Amino acid sequence: MLKIDNLKKSYSVDDGTVEALRGVSLEVSEGDFFTFLGPSGSGKSTALRSVAGLEHPDEGEIFIGGQCFYSSKKGILIPANERPIGVVFQSYAIWPHMDVYENIAFPLRRGRTKMADDEIRVRVGEVLEMLGMGEMARRPVITLSGGQQQRVALARALALRPKVLLMDEPLSNLDLKLQIRLRAQMRDLMHELRLTTVHVTHNQAEALETGDRIAVMEQGKIVQLDDPQTIYHHPENEFVARFLGDMN
Ligand code: ADP
């Protein structure tokens, strides 16, 4: 469903350049929950933002559902709002002056979908039901808890029926108890929906608990790509062993 080939990206900074991505390649099958795990600065967000179209890589290719959305060779760069993706960030990025319904409906009225009001009503109802928020449609979002606000952000992304859902540190603004509860919920929901998900986290436990496959990143490179059991029990090198070891 998602294929990334040899993605590279450097940033110019005051004292030279930072190689944020140094040739990242991977494939995510339909319905898989894929997790980028690594310390801060290892390139996880740059990889995710490149898939979203929010970052312009220097080199490589990105395919979603077989269609090319970025290719340096072929000179293809499809803008973010024309990519079949949904995005959930760490900061919920919900609109505080709108209620739950409007937060979810807003992107459906514009951009890729431009749906009619009747369709929007059905679609918003569906996702609210899916996330157990049916009663909350008309609640102002500022009256919701952090966990509920994050669920609104997720509902908004799901309402677009994306081919790939991208989540960048979706839980890290929440308190630890809630994070632990939501990890399992998040994984189960995506599996239920058979939604292809790419998730970024620096939290080892979160990655091990949610990912079907985990790419461990170090300085712009994937240093191990495996299922959670293999990553945990058979780290391929010292870096992965240490990073996973830090968990305890
Ligand atoms: P992670 O998500 O793993 O924390 P990032 O992808 O955000 O890592 O960053 C990778 C590297 O690229 C870091 O060294 C970071 O400082 C650098 N970087 C990211 N975005 C920019 C930017 N807009 N300008 C300059 N450097 C950046």
mmCIF file of N, CA and C and ligand atoms in Angstrom, residues 11 13 18 20 39-46, ligand 1:
data_model
loop_
_atom_site.group_PDB
_atom_site.id
_atom_site.type_symbol
_atom_site.label_atom_id
_atom_site.label_comp_id
_atom_site.label_asym_id
_atom_site.label_seq_id
_atom_site.Cartn_x
_atom_site.Cartn_y
_atom_site.Cartn_z
ATOM 1 N N TYR A 11 18.964 19.155 5.394
ATOM 2 C CA TYR A 11 18.597 20.532 5.734
ATOM 3 C C TYR A 11 19.875 21.346 5.869
ATOM 4 N N VAL A 13 21.763 24.061 7.795
ATOM 5 C CA VAL A 13 21.720 24.723 9.094
ATOM 6 C C VAL A 13 22.942 25.622 9.199
ATOM 7 N N VAL A 18 22.417 19.039 7.730
ATOM 8 C CA VAL A 18 21.998 17.876 8.511
ATOM 9 C C VAL A 18 21.371 16.888 7.544
ATOM 10 N N ALA A 20 18.917 14.433 7.318
ATOM 11 C CA ALA A 20 17.785 13.922 8.103
ATOM 12 C C ALA A 20 17.375 12.536 7.625
ATOM 13 N N PRO A 39 15.366 7.622 18.549
ATOM 14 C CA PRO A 39 15.534 8.785 19.422
ATOM 15 C C PRO A 39 15.211 10.070 18.682
ATOM 16 N N SER A 40 15.093 11.142 19.423
ATOM 17 C CA SER A 40 14.822 12.444 18.847
ATOM 18 C C SER A 40 15.914 12.796 17.838
ATOM 19 N N GLY A 41 15.506 13.298 16.666
ATOM 20 C CA GLY A 41 16.477 13.723 15.657
ATOM 21 C C GLY A 41 16.911 12.628 14.700
ATOM 22 N N SER A 42 16.324 11.432 14.808
ATOM 23 C CA SER A 42 16.789 10.324 13.956
ATOM 24 C C SER A 42 16.135 10.332 12.568
ATOM 25 N N GLY A 43 15.164 11.220 12.348
ATOM 26 C CA GLY A 43 14.591 11.363 11.013
ATOM 27 C C GLY A 43 13.184 10.816 10.855
ATOM 28 N N LYS A 44 12.592 10.377 11.945
ATOM 29 C CA LYS A 44 11.251 9.772 11.876
ATOM 30 C C LYS A 44 10.212 10.731 11.296
ATOM 31 N N SER A 45 10.161 11.950 11.862
ATOM 32 C CA SER A 45 9.150 12.909 11.415
ATOM 33 C C SER A 45 9.395 13.345 9.977
ATOM 34 N N THR A 46 10.649 13.492 9.622
ATOM 35 C CA THR A 46 10.954 13.891 8.242
ATOM 36 C C THR A 46 10.443 12.823 7.273
HETATM 37 P P1 ADP B 1 12.748 12.865 14.708
HETATM 38 O O1 ADP B 1 11.357 12.928 14.200
HETATM 39 O O2 ADP B 1 13.309 11.498 14.722
HETATM 40 O O3 ADP B 1 12.910 13.555 16.038
HETATM 41 P P2 ADP B 1 13.330 14.753 12.596
HETATM 42 O O4 ADP B 1 12.909 14.094 11.366
HETATM 43 O O5 ADP B 1 12.408 15.773 13.194
HETATM 44 O O6 ADP B 1 13.693 13.666 13.698
HETATM 45 O O7 ADP B 1 14.727 15.482 12.379
HETATM 46 C C1 ADP B 1 15.843 14.826 11.788
HETATM 47 C C2 ADP B 1 17.008 15.793 11.732
HETATM 48 O O8 ADP B 1 16.716 16.840 10.823
HETATM 49 C C3 ADP B 1 17.320 16.476 13.068
HETATM 50 O O9 ADP B 1 18.697 16.619 13.174
HETATM 51 C C4 ADP B 1 16.634 17.802 12.953
HETATM 52 O O10 ADP B 1 17.268 18.764 13.747
HETATM 53 C C5 ADP B 1 16.773 18.104 11.470
HETATM 54 N N1 ADP B 1 15.661 18.935 10.972
HETATM 55 C C6 ADP B 1 14.361 18.590 10.894
HETATM 56 N N2 ADP B 1 13.615 19.559 10.364
HETATM 57 C C7 ADP B 1 14.485 20.573 10.086
HETATM 58 C C8 ADP B 1 14.354 21.883 9.519
HETATM 59 N N3 ADP B 1 13.163 22.345 9.110
HETATM 60 N N4 ADP B 1 15.454 22.640 9.408
HETATM 61 C C9 ADP B 1 16.667 22.174 9.793
HETATM 62 N N5 ADP B 1 16.864 20.981 10.332
HETATM 63 C C10 ADP B 1 15.795 20.171 10.489
#
